[in-house]
Coordinates of N, CA and C in Angstrom, one line a residue:
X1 N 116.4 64.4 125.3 CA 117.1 63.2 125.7 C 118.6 63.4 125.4
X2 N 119.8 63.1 126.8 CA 120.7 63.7 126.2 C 121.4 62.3 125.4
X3 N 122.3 62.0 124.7 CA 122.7 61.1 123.6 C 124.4 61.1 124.3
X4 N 124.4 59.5 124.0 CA 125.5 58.9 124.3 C 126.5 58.4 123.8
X5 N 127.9 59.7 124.2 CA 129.1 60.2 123.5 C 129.5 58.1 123.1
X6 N 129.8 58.2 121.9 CA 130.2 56.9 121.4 C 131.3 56.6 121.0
X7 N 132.3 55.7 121.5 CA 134.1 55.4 120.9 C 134.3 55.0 119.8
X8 N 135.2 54.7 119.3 CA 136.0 53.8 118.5 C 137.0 53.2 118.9
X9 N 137.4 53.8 120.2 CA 138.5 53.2 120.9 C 138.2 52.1 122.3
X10 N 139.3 51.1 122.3 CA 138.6 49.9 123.0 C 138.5 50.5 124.7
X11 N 137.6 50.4 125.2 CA 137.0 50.2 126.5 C 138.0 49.4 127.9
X12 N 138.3 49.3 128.8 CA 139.0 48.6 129.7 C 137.8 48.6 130.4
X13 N 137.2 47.5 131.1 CA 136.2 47.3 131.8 C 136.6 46.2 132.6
X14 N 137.8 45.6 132.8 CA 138.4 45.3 133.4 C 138.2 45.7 135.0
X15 N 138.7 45.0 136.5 CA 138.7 45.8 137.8 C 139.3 47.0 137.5
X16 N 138.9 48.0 138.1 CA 140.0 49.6 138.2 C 141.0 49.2 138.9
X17 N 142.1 49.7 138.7 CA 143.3 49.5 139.2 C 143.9 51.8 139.1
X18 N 144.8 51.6 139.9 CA 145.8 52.4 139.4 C 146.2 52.5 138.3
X19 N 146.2 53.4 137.3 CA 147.1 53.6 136.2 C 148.5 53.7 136.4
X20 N 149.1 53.4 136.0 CA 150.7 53.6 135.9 C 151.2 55.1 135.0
X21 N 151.8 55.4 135.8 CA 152.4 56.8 135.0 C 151.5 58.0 136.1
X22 N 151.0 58.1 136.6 CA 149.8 58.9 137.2 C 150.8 59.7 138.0
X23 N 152.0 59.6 138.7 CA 152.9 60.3 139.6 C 152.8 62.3 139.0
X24 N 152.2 62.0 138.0 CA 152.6 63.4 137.7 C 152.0 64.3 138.6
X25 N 150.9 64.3 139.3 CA 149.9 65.1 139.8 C 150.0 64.3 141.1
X26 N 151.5 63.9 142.1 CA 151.1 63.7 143.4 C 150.8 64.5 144.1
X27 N 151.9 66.0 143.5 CA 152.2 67.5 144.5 C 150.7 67.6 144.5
X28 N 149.6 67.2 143.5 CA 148.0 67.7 143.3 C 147.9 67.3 145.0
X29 N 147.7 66.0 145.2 CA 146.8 64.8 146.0 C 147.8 65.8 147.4
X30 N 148.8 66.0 147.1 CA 149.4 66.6 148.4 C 149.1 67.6 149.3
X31 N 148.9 68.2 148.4 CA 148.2 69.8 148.4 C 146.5 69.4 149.1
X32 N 146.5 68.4 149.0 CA 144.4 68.4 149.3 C 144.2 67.2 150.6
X33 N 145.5 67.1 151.0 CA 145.4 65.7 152.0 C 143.7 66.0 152.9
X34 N 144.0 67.2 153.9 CA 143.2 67.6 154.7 C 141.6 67.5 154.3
X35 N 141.2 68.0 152.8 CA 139.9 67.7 151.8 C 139.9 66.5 151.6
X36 N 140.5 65.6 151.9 CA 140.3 64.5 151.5 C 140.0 63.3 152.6
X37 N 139.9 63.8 153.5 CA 139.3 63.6 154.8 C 137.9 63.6 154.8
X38 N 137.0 64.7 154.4 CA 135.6 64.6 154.2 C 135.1 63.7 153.2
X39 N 134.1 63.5 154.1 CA 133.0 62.6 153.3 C 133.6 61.2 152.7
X40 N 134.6 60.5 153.0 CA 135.1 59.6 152.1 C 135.3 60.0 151.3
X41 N 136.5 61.3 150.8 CA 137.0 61.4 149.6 C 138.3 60.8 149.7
X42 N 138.8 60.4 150.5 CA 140.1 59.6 150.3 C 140.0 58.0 150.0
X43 N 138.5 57.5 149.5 CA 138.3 56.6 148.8 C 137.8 56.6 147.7
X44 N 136.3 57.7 147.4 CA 135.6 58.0 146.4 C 137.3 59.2 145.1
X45 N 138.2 60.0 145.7 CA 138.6 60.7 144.6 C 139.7 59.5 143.7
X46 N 140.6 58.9 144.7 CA 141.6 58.0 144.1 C 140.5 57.2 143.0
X47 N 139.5 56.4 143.0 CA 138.6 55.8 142.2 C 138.4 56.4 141.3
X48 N 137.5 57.2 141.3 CA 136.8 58.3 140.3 C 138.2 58.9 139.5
X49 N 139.1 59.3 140.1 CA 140.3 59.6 139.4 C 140.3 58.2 138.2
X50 N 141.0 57.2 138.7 CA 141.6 56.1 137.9 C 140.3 56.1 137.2
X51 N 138.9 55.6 137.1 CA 137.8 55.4 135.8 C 138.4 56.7 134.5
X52 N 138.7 58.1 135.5 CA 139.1 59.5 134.4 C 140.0 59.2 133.5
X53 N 141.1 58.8 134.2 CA 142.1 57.7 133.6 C 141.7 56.9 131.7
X54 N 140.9 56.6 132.8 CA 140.5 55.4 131.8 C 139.5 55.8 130.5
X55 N 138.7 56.8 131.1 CA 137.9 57.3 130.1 C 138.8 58.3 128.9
X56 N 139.7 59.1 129.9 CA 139.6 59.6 128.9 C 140.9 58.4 127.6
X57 N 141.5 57.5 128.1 CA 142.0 56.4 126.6 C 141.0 56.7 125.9
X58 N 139.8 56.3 126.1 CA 138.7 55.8 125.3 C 138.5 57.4 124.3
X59 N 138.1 58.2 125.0 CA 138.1 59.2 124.6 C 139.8 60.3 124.5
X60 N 140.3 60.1 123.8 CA 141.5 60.5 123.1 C 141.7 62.3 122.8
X61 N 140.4 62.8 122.7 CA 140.4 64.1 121.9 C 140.2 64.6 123.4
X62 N 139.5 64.5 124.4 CA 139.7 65.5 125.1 C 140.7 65.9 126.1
X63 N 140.8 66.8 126.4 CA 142.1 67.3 127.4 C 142.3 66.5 128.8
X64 N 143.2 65.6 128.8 CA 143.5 64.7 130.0 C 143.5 65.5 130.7
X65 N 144.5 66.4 131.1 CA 145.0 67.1 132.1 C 144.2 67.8 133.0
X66 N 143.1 68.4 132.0 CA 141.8 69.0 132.5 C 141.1 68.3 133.0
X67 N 140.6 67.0 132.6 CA 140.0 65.7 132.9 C 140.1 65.4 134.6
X68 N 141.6 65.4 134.8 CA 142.0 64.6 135.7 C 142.2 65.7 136.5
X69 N 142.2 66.2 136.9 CA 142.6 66.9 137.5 C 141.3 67.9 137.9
X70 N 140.3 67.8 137.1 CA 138.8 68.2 137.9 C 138.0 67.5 138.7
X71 N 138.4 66.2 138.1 CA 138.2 64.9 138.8 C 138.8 65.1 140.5
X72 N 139.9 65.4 140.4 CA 140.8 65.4 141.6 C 140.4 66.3 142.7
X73 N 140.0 66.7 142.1 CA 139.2 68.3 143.0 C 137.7 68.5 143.3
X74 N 137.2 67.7 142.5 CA 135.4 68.1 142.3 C 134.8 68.2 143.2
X75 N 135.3 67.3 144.3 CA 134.5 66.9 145.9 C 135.4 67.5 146.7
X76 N 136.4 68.1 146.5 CA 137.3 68.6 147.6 C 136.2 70.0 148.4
X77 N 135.5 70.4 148.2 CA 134.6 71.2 148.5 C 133.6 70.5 150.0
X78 N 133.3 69.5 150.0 CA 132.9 68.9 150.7 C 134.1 69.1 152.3
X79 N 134.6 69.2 152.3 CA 135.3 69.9 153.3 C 135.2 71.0 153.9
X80 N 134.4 71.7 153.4 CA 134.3 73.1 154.0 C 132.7 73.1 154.3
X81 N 131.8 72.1 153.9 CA 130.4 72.1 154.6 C 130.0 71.8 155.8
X82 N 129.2 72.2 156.5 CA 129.3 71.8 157.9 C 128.9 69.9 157.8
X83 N 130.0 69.5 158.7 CA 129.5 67.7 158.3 C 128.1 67.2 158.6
X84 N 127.2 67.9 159.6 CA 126.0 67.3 159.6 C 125.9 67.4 159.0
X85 N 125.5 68.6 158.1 CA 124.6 68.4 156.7 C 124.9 67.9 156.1
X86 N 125.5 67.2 155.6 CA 126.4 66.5 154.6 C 125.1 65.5 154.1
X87 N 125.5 64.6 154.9 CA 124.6 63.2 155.3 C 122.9 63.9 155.2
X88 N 122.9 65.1 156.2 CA 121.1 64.8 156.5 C 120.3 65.9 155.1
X89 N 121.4 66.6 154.7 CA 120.6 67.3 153.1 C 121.3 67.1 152.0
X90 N 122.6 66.3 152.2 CA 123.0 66.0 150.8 C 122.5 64.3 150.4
X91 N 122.0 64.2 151.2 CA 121.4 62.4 150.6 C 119.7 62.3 151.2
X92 N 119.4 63.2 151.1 CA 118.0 63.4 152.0 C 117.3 63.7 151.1
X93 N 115.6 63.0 150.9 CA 114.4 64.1 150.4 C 115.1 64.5 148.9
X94 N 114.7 66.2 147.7 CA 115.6 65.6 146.8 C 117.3 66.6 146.7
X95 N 117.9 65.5 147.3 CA 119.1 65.3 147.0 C 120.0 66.2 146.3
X96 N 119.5 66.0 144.8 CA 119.9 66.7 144.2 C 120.1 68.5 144.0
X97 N 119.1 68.8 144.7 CA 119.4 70.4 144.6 C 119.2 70.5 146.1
X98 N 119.9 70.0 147.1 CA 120.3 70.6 148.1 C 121.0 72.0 148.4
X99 N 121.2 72.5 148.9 CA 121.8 73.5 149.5 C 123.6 73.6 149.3
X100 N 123.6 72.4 149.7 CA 124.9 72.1 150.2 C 125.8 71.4 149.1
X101 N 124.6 70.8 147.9 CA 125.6 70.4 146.8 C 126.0 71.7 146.2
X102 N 125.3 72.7 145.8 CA 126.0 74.0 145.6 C 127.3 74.6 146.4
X103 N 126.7 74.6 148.1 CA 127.7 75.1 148.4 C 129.4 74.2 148.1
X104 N 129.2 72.8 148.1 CA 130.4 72.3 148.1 C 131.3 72.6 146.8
X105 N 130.2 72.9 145.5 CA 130.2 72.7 144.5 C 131.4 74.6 144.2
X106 N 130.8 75.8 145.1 CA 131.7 76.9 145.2 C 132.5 76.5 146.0
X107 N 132.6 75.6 147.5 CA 134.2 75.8 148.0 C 135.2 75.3 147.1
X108 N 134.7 74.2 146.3 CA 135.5 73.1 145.2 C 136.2 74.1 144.6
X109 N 135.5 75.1 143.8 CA 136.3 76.0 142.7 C 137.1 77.1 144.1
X110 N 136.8 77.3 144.6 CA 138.0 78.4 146.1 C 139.0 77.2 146.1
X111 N 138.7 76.0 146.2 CA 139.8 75.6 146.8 C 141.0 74.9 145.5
X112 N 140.3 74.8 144.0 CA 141.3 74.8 143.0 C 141.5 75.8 142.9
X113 N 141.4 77.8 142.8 CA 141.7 78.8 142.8 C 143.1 78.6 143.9
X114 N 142.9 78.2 144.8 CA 143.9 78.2 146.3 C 145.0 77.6 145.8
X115 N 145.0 76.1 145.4 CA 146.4 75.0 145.7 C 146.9 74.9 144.1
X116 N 145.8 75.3 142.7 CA 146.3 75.1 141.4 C 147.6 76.3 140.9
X117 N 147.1 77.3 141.0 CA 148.6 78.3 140.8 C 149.6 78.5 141.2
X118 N 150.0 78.0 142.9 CA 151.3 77.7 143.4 C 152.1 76.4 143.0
X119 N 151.4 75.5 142.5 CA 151.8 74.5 141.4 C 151.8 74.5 140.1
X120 N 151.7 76.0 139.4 CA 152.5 75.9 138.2 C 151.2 76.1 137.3
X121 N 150.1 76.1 137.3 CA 148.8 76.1 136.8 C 148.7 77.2 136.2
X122 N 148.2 77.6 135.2 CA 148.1 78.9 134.5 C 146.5 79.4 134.7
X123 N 145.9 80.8 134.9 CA 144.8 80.9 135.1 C 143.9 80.5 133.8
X124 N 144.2 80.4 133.3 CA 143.3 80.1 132.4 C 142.9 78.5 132.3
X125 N 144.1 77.6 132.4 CA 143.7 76.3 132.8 C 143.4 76.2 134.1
X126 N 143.0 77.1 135.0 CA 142.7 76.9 136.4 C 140.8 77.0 136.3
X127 N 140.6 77.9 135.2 CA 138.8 78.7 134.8 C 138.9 77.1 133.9
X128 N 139.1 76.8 133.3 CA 138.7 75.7 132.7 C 138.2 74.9 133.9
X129 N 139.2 74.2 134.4 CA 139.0 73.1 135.6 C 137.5 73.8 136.7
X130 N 137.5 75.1 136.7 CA 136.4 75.7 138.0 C 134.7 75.6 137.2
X131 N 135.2 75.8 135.7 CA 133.7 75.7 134.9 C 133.5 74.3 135.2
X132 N 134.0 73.2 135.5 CA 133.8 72.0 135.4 C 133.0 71.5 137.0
X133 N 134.1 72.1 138.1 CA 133.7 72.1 139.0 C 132.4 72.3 139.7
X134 N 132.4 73.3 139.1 CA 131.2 74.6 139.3 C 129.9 74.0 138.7
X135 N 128.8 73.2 139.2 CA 128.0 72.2 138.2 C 128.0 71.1 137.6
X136 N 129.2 70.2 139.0 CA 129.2 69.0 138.2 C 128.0 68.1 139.1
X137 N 127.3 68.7 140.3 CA 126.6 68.1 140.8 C 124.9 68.5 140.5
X138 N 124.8 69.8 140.6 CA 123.6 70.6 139.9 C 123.6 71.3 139.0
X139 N 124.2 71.0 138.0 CA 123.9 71.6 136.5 C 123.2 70.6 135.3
X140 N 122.5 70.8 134.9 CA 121.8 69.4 134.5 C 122.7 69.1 133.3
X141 N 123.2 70.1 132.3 CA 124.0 69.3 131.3 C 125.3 69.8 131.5
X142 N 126.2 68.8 130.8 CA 127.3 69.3 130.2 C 127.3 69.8 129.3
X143 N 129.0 70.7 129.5 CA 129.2 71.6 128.8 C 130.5 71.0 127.8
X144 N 131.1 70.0 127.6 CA 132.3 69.9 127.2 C 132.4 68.5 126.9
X145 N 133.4 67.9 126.5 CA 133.9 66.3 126.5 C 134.4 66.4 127.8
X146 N 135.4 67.1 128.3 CA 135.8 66.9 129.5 C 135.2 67.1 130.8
X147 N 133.7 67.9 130.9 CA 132.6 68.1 131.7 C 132.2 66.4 131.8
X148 N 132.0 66.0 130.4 CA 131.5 64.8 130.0 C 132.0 63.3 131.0
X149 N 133.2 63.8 131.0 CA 134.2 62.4 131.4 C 134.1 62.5 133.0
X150 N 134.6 63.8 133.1 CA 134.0 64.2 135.0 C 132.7 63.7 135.8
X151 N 131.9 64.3 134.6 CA 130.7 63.6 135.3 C 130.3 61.9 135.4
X152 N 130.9 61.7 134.7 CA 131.2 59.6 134.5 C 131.8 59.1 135.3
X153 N 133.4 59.8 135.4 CA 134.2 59.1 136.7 C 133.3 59.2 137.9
X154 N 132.7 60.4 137.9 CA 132.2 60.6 139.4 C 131.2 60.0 139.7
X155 N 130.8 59.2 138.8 CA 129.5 58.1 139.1 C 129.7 56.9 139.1
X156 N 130.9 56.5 138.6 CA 131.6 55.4 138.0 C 131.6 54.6 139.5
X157 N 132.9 55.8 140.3 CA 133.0 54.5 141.3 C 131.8 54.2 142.2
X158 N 130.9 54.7 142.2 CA 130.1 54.0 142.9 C 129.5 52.5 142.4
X159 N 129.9 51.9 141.4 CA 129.7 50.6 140.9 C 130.4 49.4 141.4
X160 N 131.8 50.3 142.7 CA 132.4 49.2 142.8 C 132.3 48.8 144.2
X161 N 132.3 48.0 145.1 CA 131.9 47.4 146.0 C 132.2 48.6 147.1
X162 N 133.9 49.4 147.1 CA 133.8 50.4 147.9 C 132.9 51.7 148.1
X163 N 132.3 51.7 146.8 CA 131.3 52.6 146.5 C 130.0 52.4 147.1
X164 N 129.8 51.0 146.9 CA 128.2 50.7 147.0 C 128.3 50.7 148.9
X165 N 129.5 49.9 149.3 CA 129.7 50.3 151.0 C 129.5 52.1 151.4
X166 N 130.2 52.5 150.9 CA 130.2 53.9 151.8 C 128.4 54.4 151.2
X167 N 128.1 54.7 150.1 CA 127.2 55.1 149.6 C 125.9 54.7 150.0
X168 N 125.5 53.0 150.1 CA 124.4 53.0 150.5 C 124.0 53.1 152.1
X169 N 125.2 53.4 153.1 CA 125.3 54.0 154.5 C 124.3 55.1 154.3
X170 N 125.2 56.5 153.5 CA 125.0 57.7 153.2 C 123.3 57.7 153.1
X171 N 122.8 56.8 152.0 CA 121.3 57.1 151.6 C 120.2 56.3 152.2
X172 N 121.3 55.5 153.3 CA 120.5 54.4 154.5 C 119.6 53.3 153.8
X173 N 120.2 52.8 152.8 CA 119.7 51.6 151.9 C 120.6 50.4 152.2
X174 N 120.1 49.2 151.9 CA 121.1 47.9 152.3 C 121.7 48.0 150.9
X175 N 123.1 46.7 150.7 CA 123.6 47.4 149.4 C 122.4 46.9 148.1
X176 N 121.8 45.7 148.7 CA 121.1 45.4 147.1 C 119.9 46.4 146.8
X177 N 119.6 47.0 147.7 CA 118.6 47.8 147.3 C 119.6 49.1 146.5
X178 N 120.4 49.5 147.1 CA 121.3 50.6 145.9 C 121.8 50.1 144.4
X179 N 122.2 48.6 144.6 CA 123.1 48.4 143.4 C 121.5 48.5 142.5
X180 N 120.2 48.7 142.8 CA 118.9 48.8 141.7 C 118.9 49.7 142.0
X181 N 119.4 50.6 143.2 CA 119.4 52.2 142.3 C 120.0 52.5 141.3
X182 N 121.3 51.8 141.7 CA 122.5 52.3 140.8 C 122.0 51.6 139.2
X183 N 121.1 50.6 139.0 CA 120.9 50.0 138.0 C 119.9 51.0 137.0
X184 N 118.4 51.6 137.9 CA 117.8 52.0 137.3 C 118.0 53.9 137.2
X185 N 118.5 54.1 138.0 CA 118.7 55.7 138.1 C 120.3 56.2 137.4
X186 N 121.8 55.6 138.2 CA 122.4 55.9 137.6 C 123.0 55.7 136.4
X187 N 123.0 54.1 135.7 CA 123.5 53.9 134.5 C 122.5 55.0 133.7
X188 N 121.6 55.3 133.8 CA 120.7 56.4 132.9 C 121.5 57.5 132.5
X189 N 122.0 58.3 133.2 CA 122.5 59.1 133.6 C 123.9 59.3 133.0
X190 N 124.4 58.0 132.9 CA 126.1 58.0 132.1 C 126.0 58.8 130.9
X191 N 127.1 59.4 130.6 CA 127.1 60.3 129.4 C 128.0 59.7 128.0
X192 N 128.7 58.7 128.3 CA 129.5 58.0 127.4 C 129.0 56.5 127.6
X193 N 129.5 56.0 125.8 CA 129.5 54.5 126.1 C 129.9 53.7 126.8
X194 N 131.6 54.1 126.7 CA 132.6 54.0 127.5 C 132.3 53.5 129.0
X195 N 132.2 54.5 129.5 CA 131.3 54.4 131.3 C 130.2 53.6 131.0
X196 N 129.1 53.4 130.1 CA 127.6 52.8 130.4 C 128.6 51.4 130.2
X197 N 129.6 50.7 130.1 CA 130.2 49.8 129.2 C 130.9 49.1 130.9
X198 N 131.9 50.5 131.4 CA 132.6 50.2 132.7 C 131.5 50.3 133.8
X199 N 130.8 50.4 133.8 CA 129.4 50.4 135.2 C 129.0 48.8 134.9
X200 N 128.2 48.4 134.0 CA 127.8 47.3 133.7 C 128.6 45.8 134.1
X201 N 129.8 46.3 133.6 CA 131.2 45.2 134.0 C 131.2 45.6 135.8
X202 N 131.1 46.4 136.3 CA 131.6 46.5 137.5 C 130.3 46.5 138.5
X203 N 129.3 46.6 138.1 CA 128.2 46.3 138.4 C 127.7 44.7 138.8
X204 N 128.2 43.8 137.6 CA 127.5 43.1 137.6 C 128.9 42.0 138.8
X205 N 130.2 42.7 138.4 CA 131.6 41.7 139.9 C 130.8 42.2 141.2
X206 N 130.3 43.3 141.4 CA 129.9 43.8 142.5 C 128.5 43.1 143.0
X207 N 127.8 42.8 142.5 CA 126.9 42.2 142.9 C 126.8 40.8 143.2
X208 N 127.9 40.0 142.5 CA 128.3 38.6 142.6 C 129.1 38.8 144.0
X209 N 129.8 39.5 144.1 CA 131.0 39.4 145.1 C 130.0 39.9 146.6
X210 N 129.4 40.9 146.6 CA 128.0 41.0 147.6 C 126.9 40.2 148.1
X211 N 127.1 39.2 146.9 CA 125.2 38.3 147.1 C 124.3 39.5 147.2
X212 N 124.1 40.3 146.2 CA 123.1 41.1 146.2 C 121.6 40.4 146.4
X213 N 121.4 39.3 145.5 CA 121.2 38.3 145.1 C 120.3 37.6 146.3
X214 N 121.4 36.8 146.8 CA 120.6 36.4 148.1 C 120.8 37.2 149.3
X215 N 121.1 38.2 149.2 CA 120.8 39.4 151.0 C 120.1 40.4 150.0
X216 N 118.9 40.7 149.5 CA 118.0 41.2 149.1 C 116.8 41.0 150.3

């Protein structure tokens, strides 16, 4: 049973917003416009970015920069899969060990190897961010705090109404039938308090603001 990383530090569970200060890593978002075109990553990475944000306040000790910036990239791989499959084996039957979450999961680290060192990246913080990449969709555990926080953002935004829109398309569910996915499969799955704390809060605006409730 894996056990759930616990803070001391206060929680924002507040709506997600933008962080302030974030300009540091536009040349990142710049570099990946094109990647960010698939699959709804030009709605799922800005989100999942800002929760990283957020987790890592809570979580203090581990390496932001690495954090955020794995985050920024994780799904960028999803660009280089052929797009039917996307949809008919990455949300199909089980899911999870698809084909194609692997393969996205190697273009992801090709394509932080590609745009991270002409931006000043050092290889060694480049293998950091690729071990992260590399298994953040089929590796069953993590390896790190900052594996830890990647894998939270990236589940995170699906709690919030843009998430639950594109997402339960993808797995051909209405949204109240997902937001009980999202209730009994994904909150399980959170690896920090933190996140089980920001799902719950954003879970429960999402479902009010939906009428989960009454369009069930």
């Amino acid at each position: 049973m894996t056990m759930t990383l616990q803070t001391i530090h206060p929680v924002d569970t507040t709506p997600i917003v933008a962080s302030p200060g974030s300009e540091d890593l536009d040349p990142l978002w710049r570099a990946i416009v094109d990647e960010s075109r698939a699959r709804g990553n030009d709605i799922h990475l800005p989100i999942s970015f800002a929760y990283a944000e957020r987790l890592c306040d809570a979580y203090p000790d581990a390496d932001a920069l690495v954090v955020r910036v794995a985050i920024l990239l994780h799904d960028t791989g999803w660009a280089r899969v052929d797009e039917s499959r996307i949809i008919s084996e990455g949300f199909a039957g089980d899911w999870r060990k698809a084909d194609v979450r692997f393969e996205h999961e190697r273009h992801g680290c090709d394509i932080a190897r590609e745009v991270l060192p002409p931006l000043g990246f050092e290889d060694e913080f480049v293998t950091r961010v690729t071990a992260i990449i590399d298994g953040h969709d089929t590796r069953p555990e993590s390896r790190s705090i900052e594996d830890s926080l990647v894998r939270d953002a990236d589940r995170l935004w699906r709690f919030t109404p843009a998430g639950i829109a594109l997402a339960s398309g993808w797995f051909g569910l209405t949204p109240a039938e997902y937001v009980r996915r999202l209730r009994v499969e994904i909150v399980p799955e959170l690896l920090t308090q933190a996140a089980v704390e920001m799902a719950e809060a954003e879970l429960a605006r999402s479902e009010a603001l939906l009428k989960t409730e009454q369009l069930s």
